[in-house]
Structures are given as C-alpha cells and as structure tokens.
Short mmCIF file of N, CA, C and O in Angstrom, two decimals:
data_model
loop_
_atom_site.label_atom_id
_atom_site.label_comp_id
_atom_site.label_asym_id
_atom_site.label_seq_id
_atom_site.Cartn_x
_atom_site.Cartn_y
_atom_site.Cartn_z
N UNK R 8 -13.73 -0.26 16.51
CA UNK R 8 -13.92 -1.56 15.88
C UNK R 8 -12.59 -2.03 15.27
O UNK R 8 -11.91 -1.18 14.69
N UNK R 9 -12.09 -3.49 15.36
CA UNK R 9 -11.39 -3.76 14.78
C UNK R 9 -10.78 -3.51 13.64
O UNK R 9 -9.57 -3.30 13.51
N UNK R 10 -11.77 -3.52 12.64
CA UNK R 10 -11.54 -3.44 10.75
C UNK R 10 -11.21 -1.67 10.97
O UNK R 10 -10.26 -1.09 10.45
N UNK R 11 -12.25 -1.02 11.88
CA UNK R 11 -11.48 0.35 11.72
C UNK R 11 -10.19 0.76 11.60
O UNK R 11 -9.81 1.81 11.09
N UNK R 12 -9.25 -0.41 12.27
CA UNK R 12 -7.69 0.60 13.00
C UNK R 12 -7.42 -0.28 11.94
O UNK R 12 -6.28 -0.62 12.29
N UNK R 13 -7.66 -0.99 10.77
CA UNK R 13 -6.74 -0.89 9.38
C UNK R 13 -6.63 -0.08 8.84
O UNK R 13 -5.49 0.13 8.42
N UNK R 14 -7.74 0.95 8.48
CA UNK R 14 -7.92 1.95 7.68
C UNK R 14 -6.94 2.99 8.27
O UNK R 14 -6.36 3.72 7.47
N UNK R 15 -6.67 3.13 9.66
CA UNK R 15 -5.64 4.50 9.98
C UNK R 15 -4.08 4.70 9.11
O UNK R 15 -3.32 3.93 8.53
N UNK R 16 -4.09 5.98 9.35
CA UNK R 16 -3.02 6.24 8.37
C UNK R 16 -1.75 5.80 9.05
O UNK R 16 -1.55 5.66 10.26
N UNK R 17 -0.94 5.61 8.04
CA UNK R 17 0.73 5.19 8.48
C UNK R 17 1.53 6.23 8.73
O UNK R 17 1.43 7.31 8.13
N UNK R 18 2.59 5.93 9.87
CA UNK R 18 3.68 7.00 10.55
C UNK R 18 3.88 7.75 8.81
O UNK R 18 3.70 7.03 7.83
N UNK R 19 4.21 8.99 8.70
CA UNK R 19 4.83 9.16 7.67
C UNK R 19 6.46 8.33 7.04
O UNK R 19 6.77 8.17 5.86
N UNK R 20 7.24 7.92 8.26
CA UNK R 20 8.46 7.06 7.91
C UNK R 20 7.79 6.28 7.08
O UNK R 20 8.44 5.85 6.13
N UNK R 21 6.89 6.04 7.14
CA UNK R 21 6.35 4.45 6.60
C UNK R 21 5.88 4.60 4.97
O UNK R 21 5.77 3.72 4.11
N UNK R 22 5.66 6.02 4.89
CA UNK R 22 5.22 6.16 3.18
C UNK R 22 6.97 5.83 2.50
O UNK R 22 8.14 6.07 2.80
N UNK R 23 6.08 5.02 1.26
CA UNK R 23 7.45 5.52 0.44
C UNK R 23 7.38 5.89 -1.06
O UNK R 23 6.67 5.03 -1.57
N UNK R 24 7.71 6.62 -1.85
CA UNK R 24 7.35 7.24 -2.86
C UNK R 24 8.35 6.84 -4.33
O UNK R 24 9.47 6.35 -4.44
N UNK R 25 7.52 7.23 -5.14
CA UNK R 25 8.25 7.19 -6.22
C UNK R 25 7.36 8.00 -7.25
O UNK R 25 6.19 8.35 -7.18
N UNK R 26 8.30 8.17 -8.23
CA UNK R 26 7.73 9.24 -9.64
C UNK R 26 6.75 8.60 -10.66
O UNK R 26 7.04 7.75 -11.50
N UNK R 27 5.70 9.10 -10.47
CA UNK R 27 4.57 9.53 -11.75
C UNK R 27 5.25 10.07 -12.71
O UNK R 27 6.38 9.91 -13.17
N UNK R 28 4.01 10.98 -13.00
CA UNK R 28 4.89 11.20 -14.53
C UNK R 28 5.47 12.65 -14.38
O UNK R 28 5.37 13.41 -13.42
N UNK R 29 6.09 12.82 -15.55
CA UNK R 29 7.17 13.93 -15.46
C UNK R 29 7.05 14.59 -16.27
O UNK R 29 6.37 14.34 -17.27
N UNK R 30 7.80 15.85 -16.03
CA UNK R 30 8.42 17.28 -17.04
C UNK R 30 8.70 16.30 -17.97
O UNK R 30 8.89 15.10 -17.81
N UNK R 31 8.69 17.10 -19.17
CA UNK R 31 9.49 16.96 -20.44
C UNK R 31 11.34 17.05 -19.92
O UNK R 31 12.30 16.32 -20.19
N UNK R 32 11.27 17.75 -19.45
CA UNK R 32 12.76 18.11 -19.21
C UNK R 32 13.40 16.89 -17.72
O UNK R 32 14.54 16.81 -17.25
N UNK R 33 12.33 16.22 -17.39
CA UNK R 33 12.84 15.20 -16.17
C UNK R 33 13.09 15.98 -15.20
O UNK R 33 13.91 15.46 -14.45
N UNK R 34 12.58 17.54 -14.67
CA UNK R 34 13.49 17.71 -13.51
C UNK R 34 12.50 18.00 -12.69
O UNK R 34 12.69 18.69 -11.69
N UNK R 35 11.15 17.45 -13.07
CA UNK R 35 9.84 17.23 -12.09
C UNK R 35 9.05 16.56 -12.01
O UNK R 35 8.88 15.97 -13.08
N UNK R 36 8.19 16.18 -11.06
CA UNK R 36 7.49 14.89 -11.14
C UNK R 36 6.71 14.67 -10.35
O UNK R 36 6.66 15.11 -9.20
N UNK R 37 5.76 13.72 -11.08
CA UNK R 37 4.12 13.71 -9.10
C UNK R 37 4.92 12.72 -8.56
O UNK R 37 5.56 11.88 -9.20
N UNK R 38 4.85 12.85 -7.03
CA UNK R 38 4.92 12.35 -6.55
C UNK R 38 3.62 11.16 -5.83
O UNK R 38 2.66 11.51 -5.15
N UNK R 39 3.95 9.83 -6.22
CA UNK R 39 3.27 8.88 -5.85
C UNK R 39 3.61 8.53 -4.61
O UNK R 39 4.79 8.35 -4.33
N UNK R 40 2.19 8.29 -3.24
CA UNK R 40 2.62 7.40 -2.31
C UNK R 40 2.72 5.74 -2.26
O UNK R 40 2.03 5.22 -3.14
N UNK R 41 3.36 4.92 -1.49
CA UNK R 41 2.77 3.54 -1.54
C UNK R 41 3.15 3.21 -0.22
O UNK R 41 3.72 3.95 0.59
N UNK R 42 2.67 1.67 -0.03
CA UNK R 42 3.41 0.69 1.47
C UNK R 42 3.77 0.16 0.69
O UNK R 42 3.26 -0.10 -0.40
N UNK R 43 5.12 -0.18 1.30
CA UNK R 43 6.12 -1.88 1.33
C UNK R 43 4.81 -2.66 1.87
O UNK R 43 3.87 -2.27 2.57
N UNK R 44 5.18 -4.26 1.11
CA UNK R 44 4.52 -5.18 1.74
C UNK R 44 4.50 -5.33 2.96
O UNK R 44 3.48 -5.63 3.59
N UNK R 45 5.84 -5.11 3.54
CA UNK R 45 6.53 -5.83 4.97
C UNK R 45 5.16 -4.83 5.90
O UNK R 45 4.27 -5.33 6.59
N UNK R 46 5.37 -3.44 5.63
CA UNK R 46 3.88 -2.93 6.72
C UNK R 46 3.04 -2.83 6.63
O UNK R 46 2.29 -2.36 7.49
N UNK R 47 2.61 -3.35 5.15
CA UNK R 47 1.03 -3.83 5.17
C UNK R 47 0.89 -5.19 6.27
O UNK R 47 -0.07 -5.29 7.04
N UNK R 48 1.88 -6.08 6.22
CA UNK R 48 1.64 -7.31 6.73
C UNK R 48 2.05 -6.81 8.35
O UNK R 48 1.45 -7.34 9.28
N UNK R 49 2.77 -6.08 8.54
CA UNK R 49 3.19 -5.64 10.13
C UNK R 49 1.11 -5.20 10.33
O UNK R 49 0.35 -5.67 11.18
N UNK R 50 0.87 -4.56 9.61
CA UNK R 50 -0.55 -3.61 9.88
C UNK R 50 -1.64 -5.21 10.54
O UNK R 50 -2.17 -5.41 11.63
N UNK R 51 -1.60 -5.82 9.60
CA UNK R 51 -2.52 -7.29 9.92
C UNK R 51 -2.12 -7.81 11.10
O UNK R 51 -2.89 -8.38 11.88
N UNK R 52 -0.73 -7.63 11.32
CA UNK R 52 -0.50 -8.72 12.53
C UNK R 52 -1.07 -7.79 14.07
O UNK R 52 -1.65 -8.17 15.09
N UNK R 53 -0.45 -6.15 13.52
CA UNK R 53 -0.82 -5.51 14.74
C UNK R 53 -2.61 -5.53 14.98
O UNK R 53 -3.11 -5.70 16.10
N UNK R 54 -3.47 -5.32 13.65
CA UNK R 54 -4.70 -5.10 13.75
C UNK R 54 -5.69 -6.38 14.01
O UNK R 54 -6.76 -6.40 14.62
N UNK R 55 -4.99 -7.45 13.34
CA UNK R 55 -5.83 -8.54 13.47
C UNK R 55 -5.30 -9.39 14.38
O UNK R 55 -6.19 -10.10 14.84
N UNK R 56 -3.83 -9.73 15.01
CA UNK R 56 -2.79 -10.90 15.10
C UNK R 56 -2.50 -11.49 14.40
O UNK R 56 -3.13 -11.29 13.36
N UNK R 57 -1.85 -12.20 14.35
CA UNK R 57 -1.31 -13.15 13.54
C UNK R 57 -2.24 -14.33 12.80
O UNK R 57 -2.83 -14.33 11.72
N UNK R 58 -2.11 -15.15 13.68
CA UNK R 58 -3.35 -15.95 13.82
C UNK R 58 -4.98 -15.51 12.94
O UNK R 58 -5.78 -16.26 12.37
N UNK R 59 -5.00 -14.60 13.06
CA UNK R 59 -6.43 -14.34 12.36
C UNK R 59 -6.95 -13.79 11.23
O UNK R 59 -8.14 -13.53 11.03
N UNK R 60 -5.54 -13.55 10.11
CA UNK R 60 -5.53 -12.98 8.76
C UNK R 60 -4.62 -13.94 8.41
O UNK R 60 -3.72 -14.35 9.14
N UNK R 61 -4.89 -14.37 7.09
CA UNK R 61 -4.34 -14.91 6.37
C UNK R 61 -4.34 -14.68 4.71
O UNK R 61 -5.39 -14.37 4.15
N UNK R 62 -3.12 -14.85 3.99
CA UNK R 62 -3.10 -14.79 3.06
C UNK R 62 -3.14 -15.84 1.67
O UNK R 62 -2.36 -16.79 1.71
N UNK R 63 -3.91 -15.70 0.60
CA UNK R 63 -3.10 -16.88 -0.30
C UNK R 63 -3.80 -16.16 -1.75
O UNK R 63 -4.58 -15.30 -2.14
N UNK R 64 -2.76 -17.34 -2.27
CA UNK R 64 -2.95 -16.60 -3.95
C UNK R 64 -3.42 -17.92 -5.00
O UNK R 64 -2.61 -18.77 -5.36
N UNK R 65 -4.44 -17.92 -5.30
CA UNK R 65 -4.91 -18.93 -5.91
C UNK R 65 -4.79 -18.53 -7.32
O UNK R 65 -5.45 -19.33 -7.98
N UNK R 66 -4.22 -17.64 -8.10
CA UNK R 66 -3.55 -17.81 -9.57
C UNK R 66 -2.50 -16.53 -9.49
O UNK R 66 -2.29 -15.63 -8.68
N UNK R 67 -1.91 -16.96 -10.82
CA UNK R 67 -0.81 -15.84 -11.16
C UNK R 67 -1.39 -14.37 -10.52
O UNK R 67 -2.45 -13.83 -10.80
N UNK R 68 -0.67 -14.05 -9.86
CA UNK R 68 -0.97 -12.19 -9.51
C UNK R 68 -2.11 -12.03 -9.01
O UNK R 68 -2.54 -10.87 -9.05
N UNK R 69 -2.88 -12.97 -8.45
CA UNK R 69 -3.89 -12.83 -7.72
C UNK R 69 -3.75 -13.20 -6.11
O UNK R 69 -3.56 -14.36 -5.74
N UNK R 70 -3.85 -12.04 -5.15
CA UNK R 70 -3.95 -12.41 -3.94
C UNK R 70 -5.59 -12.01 -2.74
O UNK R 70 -6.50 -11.21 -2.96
N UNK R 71 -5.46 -12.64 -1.93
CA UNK R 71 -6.84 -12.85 -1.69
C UNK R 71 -6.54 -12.74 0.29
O UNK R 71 -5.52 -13.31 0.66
N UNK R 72 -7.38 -12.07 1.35
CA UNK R 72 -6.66 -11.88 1.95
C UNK R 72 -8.13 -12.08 3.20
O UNK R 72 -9.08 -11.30 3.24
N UNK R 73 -7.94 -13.53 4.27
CA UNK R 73 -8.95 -13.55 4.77
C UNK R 73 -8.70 -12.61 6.25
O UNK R 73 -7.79 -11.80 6.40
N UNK R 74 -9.50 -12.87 7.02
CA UNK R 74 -9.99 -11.99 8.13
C UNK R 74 -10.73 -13.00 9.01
O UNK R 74 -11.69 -13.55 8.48
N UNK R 75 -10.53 -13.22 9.88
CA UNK R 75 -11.26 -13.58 11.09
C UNK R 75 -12.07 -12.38 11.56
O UNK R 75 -11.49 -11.52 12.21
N UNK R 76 -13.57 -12.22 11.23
CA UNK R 76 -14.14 -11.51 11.89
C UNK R 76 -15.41 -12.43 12.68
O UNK R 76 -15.86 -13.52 12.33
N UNK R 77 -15.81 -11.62 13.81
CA UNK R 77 -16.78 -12.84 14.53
C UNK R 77 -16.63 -14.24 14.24
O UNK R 77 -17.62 -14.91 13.96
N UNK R 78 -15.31 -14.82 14.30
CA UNK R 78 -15.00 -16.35 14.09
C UNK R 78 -15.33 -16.57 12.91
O UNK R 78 -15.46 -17.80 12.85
N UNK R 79 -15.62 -16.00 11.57
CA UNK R 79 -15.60 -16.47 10.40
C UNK R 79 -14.64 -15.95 9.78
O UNK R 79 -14.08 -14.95 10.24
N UNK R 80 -14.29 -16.48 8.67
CA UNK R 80 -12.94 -15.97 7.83
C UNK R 80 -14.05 -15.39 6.65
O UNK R 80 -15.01 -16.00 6.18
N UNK R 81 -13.55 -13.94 6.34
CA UNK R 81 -14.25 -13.10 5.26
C UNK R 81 -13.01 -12.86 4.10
O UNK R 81 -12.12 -12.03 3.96
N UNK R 82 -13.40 -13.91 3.45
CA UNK R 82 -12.24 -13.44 2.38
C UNK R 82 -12.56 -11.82 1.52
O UNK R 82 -13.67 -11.30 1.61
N UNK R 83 -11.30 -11.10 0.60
CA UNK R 83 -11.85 -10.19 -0.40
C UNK R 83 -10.23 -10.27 -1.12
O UNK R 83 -9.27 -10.65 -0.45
N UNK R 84 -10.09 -9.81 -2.72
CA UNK R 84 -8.71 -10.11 -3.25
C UNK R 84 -8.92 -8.95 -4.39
O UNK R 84 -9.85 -8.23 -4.76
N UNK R 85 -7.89 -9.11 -4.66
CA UNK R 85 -6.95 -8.10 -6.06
C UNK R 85 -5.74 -8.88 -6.02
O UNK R 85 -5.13 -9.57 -5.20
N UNK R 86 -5.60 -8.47 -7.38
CA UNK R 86 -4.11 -9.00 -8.78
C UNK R 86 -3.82 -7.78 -9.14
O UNK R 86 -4.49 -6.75 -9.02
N UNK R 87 -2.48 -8.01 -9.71
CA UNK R 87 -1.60 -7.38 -10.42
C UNK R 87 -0.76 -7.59 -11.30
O UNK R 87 -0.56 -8.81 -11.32
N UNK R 88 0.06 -6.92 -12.30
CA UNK R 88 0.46 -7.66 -13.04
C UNK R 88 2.06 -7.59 -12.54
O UNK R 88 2.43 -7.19 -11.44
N UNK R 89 2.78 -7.99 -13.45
CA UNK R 89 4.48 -8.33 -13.48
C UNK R 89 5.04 -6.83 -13.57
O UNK R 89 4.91 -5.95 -14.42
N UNK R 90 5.78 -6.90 -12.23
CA UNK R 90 6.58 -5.32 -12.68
C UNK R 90 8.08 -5.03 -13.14
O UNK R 90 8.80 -5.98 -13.43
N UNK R 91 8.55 -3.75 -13.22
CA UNK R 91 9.78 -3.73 -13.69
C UNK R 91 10.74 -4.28 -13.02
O UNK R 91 11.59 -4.80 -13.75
N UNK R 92 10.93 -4.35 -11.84
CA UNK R 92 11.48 -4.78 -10.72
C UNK R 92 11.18 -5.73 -9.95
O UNK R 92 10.34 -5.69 -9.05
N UNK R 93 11.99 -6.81 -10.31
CA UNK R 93 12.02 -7.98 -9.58
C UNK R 93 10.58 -8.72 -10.18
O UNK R 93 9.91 -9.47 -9.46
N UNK R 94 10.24 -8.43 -11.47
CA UNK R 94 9.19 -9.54 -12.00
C UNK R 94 8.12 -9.50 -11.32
O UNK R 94 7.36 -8.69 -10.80
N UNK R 95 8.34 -11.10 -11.53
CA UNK R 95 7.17 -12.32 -10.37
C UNK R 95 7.02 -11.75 -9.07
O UNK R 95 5.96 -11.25 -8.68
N UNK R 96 8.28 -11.86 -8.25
CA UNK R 96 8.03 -11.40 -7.11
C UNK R 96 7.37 -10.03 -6.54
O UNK R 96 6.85 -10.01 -5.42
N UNK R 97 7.43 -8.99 -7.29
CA UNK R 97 6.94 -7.72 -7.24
C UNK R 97 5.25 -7.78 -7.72
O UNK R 97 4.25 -7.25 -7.23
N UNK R 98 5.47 -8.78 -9.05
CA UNK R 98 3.43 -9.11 -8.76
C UNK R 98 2.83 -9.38 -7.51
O UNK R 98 1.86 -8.80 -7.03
N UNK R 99 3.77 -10.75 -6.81
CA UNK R 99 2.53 -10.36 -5.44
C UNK R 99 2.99 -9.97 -4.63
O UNK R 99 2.65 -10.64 -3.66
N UNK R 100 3.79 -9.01 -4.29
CA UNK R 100 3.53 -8.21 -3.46
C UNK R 100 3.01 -7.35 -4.07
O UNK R 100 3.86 -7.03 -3.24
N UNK R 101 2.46 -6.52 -4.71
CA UNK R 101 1.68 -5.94 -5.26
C UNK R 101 0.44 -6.01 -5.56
O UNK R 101 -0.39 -5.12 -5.69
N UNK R 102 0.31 -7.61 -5.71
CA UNK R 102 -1.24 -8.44 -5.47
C UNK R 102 -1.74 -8.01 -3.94
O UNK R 102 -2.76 -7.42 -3.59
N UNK R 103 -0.62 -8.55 -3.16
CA UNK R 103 -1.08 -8.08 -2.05
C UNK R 103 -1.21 -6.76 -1.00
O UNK R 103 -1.97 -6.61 -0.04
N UNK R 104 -0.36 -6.03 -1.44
CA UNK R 104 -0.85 -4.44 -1.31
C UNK R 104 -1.91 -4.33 -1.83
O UNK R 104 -2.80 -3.94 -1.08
N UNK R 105 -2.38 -4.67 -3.56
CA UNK R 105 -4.03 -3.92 -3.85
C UNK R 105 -4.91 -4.70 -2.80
O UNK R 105 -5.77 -4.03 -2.23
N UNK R 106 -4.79 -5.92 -2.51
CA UNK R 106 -5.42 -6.50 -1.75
C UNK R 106 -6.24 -6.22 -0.40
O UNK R 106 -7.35 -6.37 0.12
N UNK R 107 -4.84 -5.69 -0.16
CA UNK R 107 -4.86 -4.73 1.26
C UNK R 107 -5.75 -4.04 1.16
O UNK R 107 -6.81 -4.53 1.56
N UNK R 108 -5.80 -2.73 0.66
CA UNK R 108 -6.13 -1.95 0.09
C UNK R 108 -8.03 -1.97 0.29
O UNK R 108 -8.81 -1.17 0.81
N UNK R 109 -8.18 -2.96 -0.24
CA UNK R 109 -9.27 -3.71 -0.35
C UNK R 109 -10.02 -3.58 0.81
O UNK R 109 -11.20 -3.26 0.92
N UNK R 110 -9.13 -3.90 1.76
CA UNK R 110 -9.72 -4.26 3.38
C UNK R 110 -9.52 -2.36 4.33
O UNK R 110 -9.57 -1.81 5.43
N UNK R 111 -9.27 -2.12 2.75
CA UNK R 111 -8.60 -0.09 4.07
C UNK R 111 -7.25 -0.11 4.36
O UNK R 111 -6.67 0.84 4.88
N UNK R 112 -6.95 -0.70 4.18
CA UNK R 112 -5.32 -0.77 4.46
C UNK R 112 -4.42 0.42 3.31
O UNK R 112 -4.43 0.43 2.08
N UNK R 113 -3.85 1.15 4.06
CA UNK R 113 -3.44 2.36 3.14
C UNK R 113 -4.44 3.02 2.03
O UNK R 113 -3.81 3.73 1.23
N UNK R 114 -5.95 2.96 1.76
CA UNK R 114 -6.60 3.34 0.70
C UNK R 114 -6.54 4.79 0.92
O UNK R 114 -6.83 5.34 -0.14
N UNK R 115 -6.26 5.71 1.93
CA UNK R 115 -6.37 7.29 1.78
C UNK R 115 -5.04 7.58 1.08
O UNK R 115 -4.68 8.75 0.91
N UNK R 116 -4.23 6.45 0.65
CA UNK R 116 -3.03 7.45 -0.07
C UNK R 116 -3.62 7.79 -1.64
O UNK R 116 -3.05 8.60 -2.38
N UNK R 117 -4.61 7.19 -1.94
CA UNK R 117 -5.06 7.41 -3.31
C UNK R 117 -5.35 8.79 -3.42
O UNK R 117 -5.32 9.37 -4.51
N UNK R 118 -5.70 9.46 -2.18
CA UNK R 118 -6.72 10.44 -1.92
C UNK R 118 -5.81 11.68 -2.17
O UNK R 118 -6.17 12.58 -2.92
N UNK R 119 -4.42 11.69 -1.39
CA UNK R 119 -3.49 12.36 -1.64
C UNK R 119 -3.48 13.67 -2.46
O UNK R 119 -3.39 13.33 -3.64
N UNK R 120 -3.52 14.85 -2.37
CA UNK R 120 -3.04 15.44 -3.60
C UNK R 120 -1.85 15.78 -4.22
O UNK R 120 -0.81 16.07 -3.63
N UNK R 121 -2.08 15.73 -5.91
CA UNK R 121 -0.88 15.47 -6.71
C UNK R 121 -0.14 16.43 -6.68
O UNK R 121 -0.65 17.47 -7.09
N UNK R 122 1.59 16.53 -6.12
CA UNK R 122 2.45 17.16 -6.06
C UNK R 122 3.16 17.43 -6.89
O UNK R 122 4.09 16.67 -6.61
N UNK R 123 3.50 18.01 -7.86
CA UNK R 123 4.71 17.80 -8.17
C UNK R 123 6.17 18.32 -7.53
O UNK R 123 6.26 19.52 -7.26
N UNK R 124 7.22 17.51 -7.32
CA UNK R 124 8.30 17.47 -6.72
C UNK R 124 9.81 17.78 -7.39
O UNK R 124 9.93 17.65 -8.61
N UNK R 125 10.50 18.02 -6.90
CA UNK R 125 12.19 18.19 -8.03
C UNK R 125 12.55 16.52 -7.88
O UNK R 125 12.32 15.75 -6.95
N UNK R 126 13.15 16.31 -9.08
CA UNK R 126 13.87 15.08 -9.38
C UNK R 126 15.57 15.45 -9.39
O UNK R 126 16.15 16.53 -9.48
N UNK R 127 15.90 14.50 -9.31
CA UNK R 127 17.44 13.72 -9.24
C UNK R 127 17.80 12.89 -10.26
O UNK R 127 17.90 11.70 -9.96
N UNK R 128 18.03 13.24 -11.50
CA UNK R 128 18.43 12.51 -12.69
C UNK R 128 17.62 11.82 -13.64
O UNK R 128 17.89 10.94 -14.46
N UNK R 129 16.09 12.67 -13.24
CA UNK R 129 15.02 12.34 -14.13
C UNK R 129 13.86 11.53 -13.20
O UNK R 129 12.65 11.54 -13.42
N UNK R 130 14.58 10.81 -12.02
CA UNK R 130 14.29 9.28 -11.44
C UNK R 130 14.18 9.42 -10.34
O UNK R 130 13.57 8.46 -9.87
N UNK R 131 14.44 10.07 -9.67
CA UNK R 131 14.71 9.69 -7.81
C UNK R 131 14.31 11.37 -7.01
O UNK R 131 15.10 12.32 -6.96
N UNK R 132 12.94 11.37 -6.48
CA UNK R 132 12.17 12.34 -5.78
C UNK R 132 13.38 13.18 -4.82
O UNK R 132 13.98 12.43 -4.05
N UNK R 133 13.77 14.52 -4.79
CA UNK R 133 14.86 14.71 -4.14
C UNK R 133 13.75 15.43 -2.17
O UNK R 133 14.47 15.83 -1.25
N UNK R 134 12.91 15.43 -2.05
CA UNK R 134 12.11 15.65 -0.90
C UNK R 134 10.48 15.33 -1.10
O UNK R 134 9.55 15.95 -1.61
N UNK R 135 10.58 14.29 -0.58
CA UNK R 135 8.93 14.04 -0.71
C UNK R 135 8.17 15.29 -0.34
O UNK R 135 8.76 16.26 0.14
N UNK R 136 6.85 15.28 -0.55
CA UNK R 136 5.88 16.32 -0.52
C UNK R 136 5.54 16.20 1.13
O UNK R 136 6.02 15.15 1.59
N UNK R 137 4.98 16.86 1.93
CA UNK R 137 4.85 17.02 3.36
C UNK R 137 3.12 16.32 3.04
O UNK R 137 2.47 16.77 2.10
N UNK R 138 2.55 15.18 3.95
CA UNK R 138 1.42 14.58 4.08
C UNK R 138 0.62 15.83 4.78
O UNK R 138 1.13 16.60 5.60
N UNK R 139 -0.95 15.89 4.23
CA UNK R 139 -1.53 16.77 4.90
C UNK R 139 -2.35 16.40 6.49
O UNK R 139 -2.70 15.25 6.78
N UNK R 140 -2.48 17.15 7.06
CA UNK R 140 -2.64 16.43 8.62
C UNK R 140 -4.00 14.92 8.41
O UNK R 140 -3.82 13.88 9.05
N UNK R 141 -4.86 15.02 7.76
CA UNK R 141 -5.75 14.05 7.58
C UNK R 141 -5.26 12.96 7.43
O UNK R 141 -5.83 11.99 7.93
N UNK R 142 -3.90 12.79 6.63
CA UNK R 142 -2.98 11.71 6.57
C UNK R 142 -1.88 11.02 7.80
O UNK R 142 -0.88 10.31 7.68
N UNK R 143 -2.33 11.39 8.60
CA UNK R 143 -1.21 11.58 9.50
C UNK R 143 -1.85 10.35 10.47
O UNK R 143 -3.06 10.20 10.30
N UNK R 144 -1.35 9.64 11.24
CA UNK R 144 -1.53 9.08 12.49
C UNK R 144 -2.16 9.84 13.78
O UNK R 144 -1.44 10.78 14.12
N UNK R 145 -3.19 9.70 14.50
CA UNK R 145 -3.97 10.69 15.43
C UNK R 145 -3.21 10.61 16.55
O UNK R 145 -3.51 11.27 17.54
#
C-alpha cells in the first residue's frame, strides 16, 4: 500500500544525530536520531509524487501535511516551537518533520534504543551508535 512505503526506514546515510543529555563530565551522551527536512520531503515525492502531497502552515509553527489518497486530500499536522538554530526557520522545519512523523514518516526512530556515545568537546557525537537491523531498509 502506498501510506505503507512512508513508514520504511531510511538508508542509515540518511540518519543524522545529535546529543541528548550528558555526563556530568561532557564526555558522553545519548545519542538522538532525526531526518533533515530535505528527506522527509524527498520521502513524499518518492512515496506519494509530487503532485499529490502537499504542504502548508496555517499559524506560527504549525504545519499540516495533505495526502492524496483515493483522490481525496487527507490532511493531519504538528507544531513546534523556535529553536536554537536558525530560529523561525528551524520551527518549520521541525513543524514539518513532527508532521511527518504523523503520517509514519521516520516514527521508528523514536523507538530506537538509548545509546550512550563518546563526545567531542562536550557537543559533537564522535561515532554514531550502529542502527539495529529492524531499522534498516529491507
């Protein structure tokens, strides 16, 4: 089914991570997965086309994300708030990742179990954790 091959997992290239919380001492840390916007939206174009998902944001940090299924558009949405990086702009894309999300789009990274990893100056994961095969692309 269509809506199925959103839910499949992403190449591992495609995860990208960053630090939860940490040692007292900074020199460890969970490792969090996420998607860039850019392959959530690559995921829609490959799963749905182009043409048949659409996006829009009808208030601050709120994005909303329709679907052409059987010729009707099925909307569903999530918000977010303002992040450290890059503000405004990082709300929606972030609106629209939870959004995603929404529809199956990356939701098994939640599932993940919590790693902790070595850090690089408190801040920067020095080898992501290895995805377990369930995560993987078939």
């Amino acid at each position: 089914m269509l809506l199925d091959r959103l839910t499949e997992p992403f190449p591992a290239k495609s995860i990208h991570w960053r630090v939860g919380a940490r040692t007292k001492d900074k020199t460890k840390g969970i490792a969090l997965a996420y998607l860039d916007a850019r392959d959530v939206m690559n995921r829609l174009d490959m799963v749905c086309s182009p043409e048949n998902w659409q996006a829009r944001y009808p208030r601050d940090g709120y994005c909303e994300i329709g679907i052409k299924v059987d010729n009707e558009w099925v909307w569903k949405g999530n918000g977010a708030g303002e992040t450290d990086i890059e503000g405004e702009k990082g709300r929606y894309s972030d609106a629209l990742k939870r959004c995603a999300v929404v529809w199956g789009v990356g939701r098994y990274l939640y599932y993940l179990p919590k790693v902790w990893v070595p850090l690089k100056n408190g801040q920067y994961i020095i080898t992501p954790p290895e995805l377990p095969h369930w995560a993987l692309p078939k």
